[in-house]
Amino acid sequence: MPDDLAPYDTPQHRDETAVAGMWLFLASEVLLFGGLFLVVLVYSHTRKAGWIMGVRHTNLIIGSINTLLLLTSSAMYTLAVVAARAGRARRIIVPALAAAGLGVAFLGLKSWEWHLEFSEHLFPGAGFSISGPDAGGAQLFYSFYFLSTALHGLHMLVGIGLILWVCYRMARRRGQSVPVIPVEVVGLYWSFVDLVWILLFPVLYLVGRV
């Protein structure tokens, strides 16, 4: 048995294990983010007025641009997966790098948005700028906002690193067969990160805004 297959019996066994492992990891991530969305379900109803007040203070323009960036990023990485399935290693690199670049742009905009929010004293705690009887609900919203966007940003950093790893591997495979599974597994992770943001966007920016 070739050394690169240990401890697997066949290449198919290795590939199936990699895909199954990623799905298992994503299932655990669903539990993590599911707990956060449970917080939304509870407090957006029990502290509704303050929660809506918090939503109305978020930057809808930046949130919308970031959503477009992530959707485009996922589309670009899909092109990389298509190229991998066609056995074209060199054609994987450009769309994959584009996906990673859009991810970096997302994080840059989110960092600027955080800077604006800190300057407006919207971080929960002493000096929180929203006052009145519903200020407690607004602080709960921003507690969720900063926690969820920080977790999402951390997952994006990991995803960008994985995409760059894929590009590095493909750049070294001139004239060699293309390993499709690593590209697809990273694609599963990147799609999950995109899906989490698609769920976060209406919660953080839209629900109760009008």
PDB file of C-alpha atoms in Angstrom:
ATOM      1  CA  MET A   1       0.000   0.000   0.000  1.00  0.00           C
ATOM      2  CA  PRO A   2       1.437   3.436  -0.947  1.00  0.00           C
ATOM      3  CA  ASP A   3       2.607   5.548   1.969  1.00  0.00           C
ATOM      4  CA  ASP A   4       0.260   8.406   1.098  1.00  0.00           C
ATOM      5  CA  LEU A   5      -2.748   6.095   1.574  1.00  0.00           C
ATOM      6  CA  ALA A   6      -1.947   5.036   5.121  1.00  0.00           C
ATOM      7  CA  PRO A   7      -4.106   4.353   7.119  1.00  0.00           C
ATOM      8  CA  TYR A   8      -6.660   4.020   4.292  1.00  0.00           C
ATOM      9  CA  ASP A   9      -7.306   0.904   2.208  1.00  0.00           C
ATOM     10  CA  THR A  10      -7.895   2.633  -1.124  1.00  0.00           C
ATOM     11  CA  PRO A  11      -7.910   6.158  -2.587  1.00  0.00           C
ATOM     12  CA  GLN A  12     -11.720   5.994  -2.566  1.00  0.00           C
ATOM     13  CA  HIS A  13     -11.692   5.164   1.141  1.00  0.00           C
ATOM     14  CA  ARG A  14      -9.403   8.141   1.788  1.00  0.00           C
ATOM     15  CA  ASP A  15     -11.601  10.506  -0.211  1.00  0.00           C
ATOM     16  CA  GLU A  16     -14.834   9.320   1.390  1.00  0.00           C
ATOM     17  CA  THR A  17     -13.287   9.757   4.831  1.00  0.00           C
ATOM     18  CA  ALA A  18     -12.227  13.321   4.014  1.00  0.00           C
ATOM     19  CA  VAL A  19     -15.717  14.290   2.824  1.00  0.00           C
ATOM     20  CA  ALA A  20     -17.409  12.568   5.759  1.00  0.00           C
ATOM     21  CA  GLY A  21     -15.026  14.281   8.171  1.00  0.00           C
ATOM     22  CA  MET A  22     -15.889  17.692   6.776  1.00  0.00           C
ATOM     23  CA  TRP A  23     -19.618  16.983   7.012  1.00  0.00           C
ATOM     24  CA  LEU A  24     -19.172  15.879  10.629  1.00  0.00           C
ATOM     25  CA  PHE A  25     -17.258  19.060  11.399  1.00  0.00           C
ATOM     26  CA  LEU A  26     -19.926  21.201   9.741  1.00  0.00           C
ATOM     27  CA  ALA A  27     -22.603  19.404  11.780  1.00  0.00           C
ATOM     28  CA  SER A  28     -20.807  20.476  14.958  1.00  0.00           C
ATOM     29  CA  GLU A  29     -20.666  24.021  13.601  1.00  0.00           C
ATOM     30  CA  VAL A  30     -24.407  23.948  13.004  1.00  0.00           C
ATOM     31  CA  LEU A  31     -24.853  23.233  16.716  1.00  0.00           C
ATOM     32  CA  LEU A  32     -22.617  26.200  17.576  1.00  0.00           C
ATOM     33  CA  PHE A  33     -24.384  28.714  15.377  1.00  0.00           C
ATOM     34  CA  GLY A  34     -27.736  27.117  16.137  1.00  0.00           C
ATOM     35  CA  GLY A  35     -27.248  28.096  19.770  1.00  0.00           C
ATOM     36  CA  LEU A  36     -26.666  31.677  18.710  1.00  0.00           C
ATOM     37  CA  PHE A  37     -29.810  31.728  16.614  1.00  0.00           C
ATOM     38  CA  LEU A  38     -31.722  30.354  19.602  1.00  0.00           C
ATOM     39  CA  VAL A  39     -30.659  33.533  21.431  1.00  0.00           C
ATOM     40  CA  VAL A  40     -32.177  35.526  18.566  1.00  0.00           C
ATOM     41  CA  LEU A  41     -35.430  33.581  18.801  1.00  0.00           C
ATOM     42  CA  VAL A  42     -35.740  34.264  22.527  1.00  0.00           C
ATOM     43  CA  TYR A  43     -34.577  37.859  22.914  1.00  0.00           C
ATOM     44  CA  SER A  44     -35.975  39.240  19.670  1.00  0.00           C
ATOM     45  CA  HIS A  45     -39.381  38.433  21.161  1.00  0.00           C
ATOM     46  CA  THR A  46     -38.897  39.018  24.887  1.00  0.00           C
ATOM     47  CA  ARG A  47     -36.927  42.265  24.355  1.00  0.00           C
ATOM     48  CA  LYS A  48     -38.418  43.126  20.987  1.00  0.00           C
ATOM     49  CA  ALA A  49     -38.407  46.935  21.144  1.00  0.00           C
ATOM     50  CA  GLY A  50     -34.778  47.178  22.205  1.00  0.00           C
ATOM     51  CA  TRP A  51     -33.716  44.462  19.777  1.00  0.00           C
ATOM     52  CA  ILE A  52     -35.300  46.334  16.857  1.00  0.00           C
ATOM     53  CA  MET A  53     -33.652  49.534  18.040  1.00  0.00           C
ATOM     54  CA  GLY A  54     -30.299  47.780  17.778  1.00  0.00           C
ATOM     55  CA  VAL A  55     -31.051  46.474  14.275  1.00  0.00           C
ATOM     56  CA  ARG A  56     -31.851  50.000  13.120  1.00  0.00           C
ATOM     57  CA  HIS A  57     -28.417  51.210  14.185  1.00  0.00           C
ATOM     58  CA  THR A  58     -26.517  48.702  12.028  1.00  0.00           C
ATOM     59  CA  ASN A  59     -25.023  49.836   8.720  1.00  0.00           C
ATOM     60  CA  LEU A  60     -27.274  48.370   6.036  1.00  0.00           C
ATOM     61  CA  ILE A  61     -25.093  49.575   3.155  1.00  0.00           C
ATOM     62  CA  ILE A  62     -21.954  47.823   4.410  1.00  0.00           C
ATOM     63  CA  GLY A  63     -23.937  44.716   5.313  1.00  0.00           C
ATOM     64  CA  SER A  64     -25.466  44.570   1.819  1.00  0.00           C
ATOM     65  CA  ILE A  65     -22.112  45.053   0.080  1.00  0.00           C
ATOM     66  CA  ASN A  66     -20.566  42.332   2.212  1.00  0.00           C
ATOM     67  CA  THR A  67     -23.406  39.972   1.330  1.00  0.00           C
ATOM     68  CA  LEU A  68     -22.786  40.598  -2.368  1.00  0.00           C
ATOM     69  CA  LEU A  69     -19.050  40.020  -1.864  1.00  0.00           C
ATOM     70  CA  LEU A  70     -19.623  36.657  -0.186  1.00  0.00           C
ATOM     71  CA  LEU A  71     -22.138  35.480  -2.788  1.00  0.00           C
ATOM     72  CA  THR A  72     -19.701  36.398  -5.559  1.00  0.00           C
ATOM     73  CA  SER A  73     -16.888  34.696  -3.668  1.00  0.00           C
ATOM     74  CA  SER A  74     -18.842  31.453  -3.471  1.00  0.00           C
ATOM     75  CA  ALA A  75     -19.622  31.653  -7.183  1.00  0.00           C
ATOM     76  CA  MET A  76     -15.928  32.123  -7.961  1.00  0.00           C
ATOM     77  CA  TYR A  77     -14.942  29.133  -5.853  1.00  0.00           C
ATOM     78  CA  THR A  78     -17.569  27.050  -7.649  1.00  0.00           C
ATOM     79  CA  LEU A  79     -15.609  27.719 -10.842  1.00  0.00           C
ATOM     80  CA  ALA A  80     -12.525  26.351  -9.082  1.00  0.00           C
ATOM     81  CA  VAL A  81     -14.407  23.164  -8.180  1.00  0.00           C
ATOM     82  CA  VAL A  82     -15.573  22.796 -11.794  1.00  0.00           C
ATOM     83  CA  ALA A  83     -11.967  23.170 -12.988  1.00  0.00           C
ATOM     84  CA  ALA A  84     -10.822  20.547 -10.466  1.00  0.00           C
ATOM     85  CA  ARG A  85     -13.406  18.063 -11.687  1.00  0.00           C
ATOM     86  CA  ALA A  86     -12.217  18.700 -15.242  1.00  0.00           C
ATOM     87  CA  GLY A  87      -8.631  17.964 -14.159  1.00  0.00           C
ATOM     88  CA  ARG A  88      -7.339  21.469 -14.884  1.00  0.00           C
ATOM     89  CA  ALA A  89      -5.124  22.397 -11.959  1.00  0.00           C
ATOM     90  CA  ARG A  90      -3.954  25.715 -13.373  1.00  0.00           C
ATOM     91  CA  ARG A  91      -7.530  26.893 -13.913  1.00  0.00           C
ATOM     92  CA  ILE A  92      -8.336  26.335 -10.262  1.00  0.00           C
ATOM     93  CA  ILE A  93      -5.938  28.992  -9.007  1.00  0.00           C
ATOM     94  CA  VAL A  94      -7.397  32.194 -10.480  1.00  0.00           C
ATOM     95  CA  PRO A  95     -11.033  31.749  -9.341  1.00  0.00           C
ATOM     96  CA  ALA A  96      -9.870  30.376  -5.984  1.00  0.00           C
ATOM     97  CA  LEU A  97      -7.619  33.398  -5.420  1.00  0.00           C
ATOM     98  CA  ALA A  98     -10.499  35.650  -6.468  1.00  0.00           C
ATOM     99  CA  ALA A  99     -12.702  33.945  -3.866  1.00  0.00           C
ATOM    100  CA  ALA A 100     -10.056  34.466  -1.193  1.00  0.00           C
ATOM    101  CA  GLY A 101      -9.570  38.096  -2.245  1.00  0.00           C
ATOM    102  CA  LEU A 102     -13.296  38.786  -1.946  1.00  0.00           C
ATOM    103  CA  GLY A 103     -13.183  37.173   1.481  1.00  0.00           C
ATOM    104  CA  VAL A 104     -10.389  39.545   2.497  1.00  0.00           C
ATOM    105  CA  ALA A 105     -12.448  42.470   1.171  1.00  0.00           C
ATOM    106  CA  PHE A 106     -15.385  41.265   3.287  1.00  0.00           C
ATOM    107  CA  LEU A 107     -13.232  41.210   6.415  1.00  0.00           C
ATOM    108  CA  GLY A 108     -11.836  44.649   5.609  1.00  0.00           C
ATOM    109  CA  LEU A 109     -15.313  46.138   5.315  1.00  0.00           C
ATOM    110  CA  LYS A 110     -16.485  44.367   8.453  1.00  0.00           C
ATOM    111  CA  SER A 111     -13.465  45.731  10.346  1.00  0.00           C
ATOM    112  CA  TRP A 112     -14.331  49.257   9.156  1.00  0.00           C
ATOM    113  CA  GLU A 113     -17.932  48.717  10.221  1.00  0.00           C
ATOM    114  CA  TRP A 114     -16.754  47.637  13.666  1.00  0.00           C
ATOM    115  CA  HIS A 115     -14.563  50.755  13.833  1.00  0.00           C
ATOM    116  CA  LEU A 116     -17.600  52.937  13.098  1.00  0.00           C
ATOM    117  CA  GLU A 117     -19.668  51.148  15.717  1.00  0.00           C
ATOM    118  CA  PHE A 118     -16.984  51.483  18.375  1.00  0.00           C
ATOM    119  CA  SER A 119     -16.668  55.193  17.566  1.00  0.00           C
ATOM    120  CA  GLU A 120     -20.439  55.518  17.976  1.00  0.00           C
ATOM    121  CA  HIS A 121     -20.209  53.759  21.385  1.00  0.00           C
ATOM    122  CA  LEU A 122     -22.383  50.844  20.333  1.00  0.00           C
ATOM    123  CA  PHE A 123     -20.301  48.214  22.109  1.00  0.00           C
ATOM    124  CA  PRO A 124     -22.301  46.874  25.096  1.00  0.00           C
ATOM    125  CA  GLY A 125     -21.192  48.112  28.481  1.00  0.00           C
ATOM    126  CA  ALA A 126     -20.440  51.419  30.154  1.00  0.00           C
ATOM    127  CA  GLY A 127     -20.928  54.338  27.806  1.00  0.00           C
ATOM    128  CA  PHE A 128     -23.349  52.500  25.494  1.00  0.00           C
ATOM    129  CA  SER A 129     -24.861  55.265  23.374  1.00  0.00           C
ATOM    130  CA  ILE A 130     -28.444  53.955  23.118  1.00  0.00           C
ATOM    131  CA  SER A 131     -30.446  55.077  26.125  1.00  0.00           C
ATOM    132  CA  GLY A 132     -34.019  54.848  27.310  1.00  0.00           C
ATOM    133  CA  PRO A 133     -36.210  52.075  28.678  1.00  0.00           C
ATOM    134  CA  ASP A 134     -35.317  49.720  25.827  1.00  0.00           C
ATOM    135  CA  ALA A 135     -31.549  50.207  26.048  1.00  0.00           C
ATOM    136  CA  GLY A 136     -31.152  46.791  27.706  1.00  0.00           C
ATOM    137  CA  GLY A 137     -32.652  45.047  24.681  1.00  0.00           C
ATOM    138  CA  ALA A 138     -30.394  47.036  22.368  1.00  0.00           C
ATOM    139  CA  GLN A 139     -27.362  45.952  24.389  1.00  0.00           C
ATOM    140  CA  LEU A 140     -28.483  42.336  24.110  1.00  0.00           C
ATOM    141  CA  PHE A 141     -28.720  42.769  20.353  1.00  0.00           C
ATOM    142  CA  TYR A 142     -25.219  44.216  20.102  1.00  0.00           C
ATOM    143  CA  SER A 143     -23.858  41.483  22.348  1.00  0.00           C
ATOM    144  CA  PHE A 144     -25.209  38.979  19.832  1.00  0.00           C
ATOM    145  CA  TYR A 145     -24.039  41.141  16.933  1.00  0.00           C
ATOM    146  CA  PHE A 146     -20.409  41.350  18.004  1.00  0.00           C
ATOM    147  CA  LEU A 147     -20.204  37.718  19.113  1.00  0.00           C
ATOM    148  CA  SER A 148     -21.761  36.315  15.942  1.00  0.00           C
ATOM    149  CA  THR A 149     -19.794  38.511  13.534  1.00  0.00           C
ATOM    150  CA  ALA A 150     -16.546  37.771  15.405  1.00  0.00           C
ATOM    151  CA  LEU A 151     -17.174  34.016  15.161  1.00  0.00           C
ATOM    152  CA  HIS A 152     -18.093  34.334  11.507  1.00  0.00           C
ATOM    153  CA  GLY A 153     -14.975  36.412  10.834  1.00  0.00           C
ATOM    154  CA  LEU A 154     -12.804  33.779  12.513  1.00  0.00           C
ATOM    155  CA  HIS A 155     -14.323  31.087  10.310  1.00  0.00           C
ATOM    156  CA  MET A 156     -13.665  33.260   7.278  1.00  0.00           C
ATOM    157  CA  LEU A 157      -9.987  33.600   8.200  1.00  0.00           C
ATOM    158  CA  VAL A 158      -9.740  29.813   8.387  1.00  0.00           C
ATOM    159  CA  GLY A 159     -11.527  29.501   5.042  1.00  0.00           C
ATOM    160  CA  ILE A 160      -9.214  31.990   3.351  1.00  0.00           C
ATOM    161  CA  GLY A 161      -6.235  30.056   4.687  1.00  0.00           C
ATOM    162  CA  LEU A 162      -7.667  26.803   3.309  1.00  0.00           C
ATOM    163  CA  ILE A 163      -8.248  28.355  -0.114  1.00  0.00           C
ATOM    164  CA  LEU A 164      -4.666  29.627  -0.220  1.00  0.00           C
ATOM    165  CA  TRP A 165      -3.509  26.120   0.730  1.00  0.00           C
ATOM    166  CA  VAL A 166      -5.492  24.706  -2.204  1.00  0.00           C
ATOM    167  CA  CYS A 167      -3.884  27.256  -4.549  1.00  0.00           C
ATOM    168  CA  TYR A 168      -0.430  26.341  -3.272  1.00  0.00           C
ATOM    169  CA  ARG A 169      -1.064  22.643  -3.885  1.00  0.00           C
ATOM    170  CA  MET A 170      -2.408  23.240  -7.378  1.00  0.00           C
ATOM    171  CA  ALA A 171       0.524  25.478  -8.311  1.00  0.00           C
ATOM    172  CA  ARG A 172       2.891  22.598  -7.556  1.00  0.00           C
ATOM    173  CA  ARG A 173       1.044  20.005  -9.623  1.00  0.00           C
ATOM    174  CA  ARG A 174       2.210  20.852 -13.134  1.00  0.00           C
ATOM    175  CA  GLY A 175       1.614  17.868 -15.365  1.00  0.00           C
ATOM    176  CA  GLN A 176       0.238  15.789 -12.492  1.00  0.00           C
ATOM    177  CA  SER A 177      -3.259  14.545 -11.777  1.00  0.00           C
ATOM    178  CA  VAL A 178      -5.520  16.944  -9.920  1.00  0.00           C
ATOM    179  CA  PRO A 179      -6.747  15.888  -6.438  1.00  0.00           C
ATOM    180  CA  VAL A 180     -10.407  16.859  -6.603  1.00  0.00           C
ATOM    181  CA  ILE A 181     -11.437  16.014  -3.042  1.00  0.00           C
ATOM    182  CA  PRO A 182      -9.349  18.697  -1.250  1.00  0.00           C
ATOM    183  CA  VAL A 183     -10.850  21.343  -3.533  1.00  0.00           C
ATOM    184  CA  GLU A 184     -14.380  20.081  -2.926  1.00  0.00           C
ATOM    185  CA  VAL A 185     -13.922  19.738   0.837  1.00  0.00           C
ATOM    186  CA  VAL A 186     -12.687  23.332   1.106  1.00  0.00           C
ATOM    187  CA  GLY A 187     -15.646  24.310  -1.077  1.00  0.00           C
ATOM    188  CA  LEU A 188     -18.026  22.709   1.425  1.00  0.00           C
ATOM    189  CA  TYR A 189     -16.484  24.736   4.229  1.00  0.00           C
ATOM    190  CA  TRP A 190     -16.564  27.987   2.244  1.00  0.00           C
ATOM    191  CA  SER A 191     -20.200  27.402   1.290  1.00  0.00           C
ATOM    192  CA  PHE A 192     -21.047  26.853   4.953  1.00  0.00           C
ATOM    193  CA  VAL A 193     -19.395  30.160   5.889  1.00  0.00           C
ATOM    194  CA  ASP A 194     -21.426  31.832   3.143  1.00  0.00           C
ATOM    195  CA  LEU A 195     -24.651  30.204   4.358  1.00  0.00           C
ATOM    196  CA  VAL A 196     -24.068  31.375   7.936  1.00  0.00           C
ATOM    197  CA  TRP A 197     -23.755  34.962   6.713  1.00  0.00           C
ATOM    198  CA  ILE A 198     -26.887  34.620   4.556  1.00  0.00           C
ATOM    199  CA  LEU A 199     -28.733  33.687   7.756  1.00  0.00           C
ATOM    200  CA  LEU A 200     -27.061  36.390   9.834  1.00  0.00           C
ATOM    201  CA  PHE A 201     -27.671  39.214   7.368  1.00  0.00           C
ATOM    202  CA  PRO A 202     -31.469  39.488   7.784  1.00  0.00           C
ATOM    203  CA  VAL A 203     -31.190  39.000  11.559  1.00  0.00           C
ATOM    204  CA  LEU A 204     -28.579  41.740  11.971  1.00  0.00           C
ATOM    205  CA  TYR A 205     -29.711  44.222   9.334  1.00  0.00           C
ATOM    206  CA  LEU A 206     -33.276  43.665   8.142  1.00  0.00           C
ATOM    207  CA  VAL A 207     -35.718  42.143  10.632  1.00  0.00           C
ATOM    208  CA  GLY A 208     -37.655  44.969  12.282  1.00  0.00           C
ATOM    209  CA  ARG A 209     -35.855  47.713  10.367  1.00  0.00           C
ATOM    210  CA  VAL A 210     -38.915  49.065   8.583  1.00  0.00           C
TER     211      VAL A 210
END
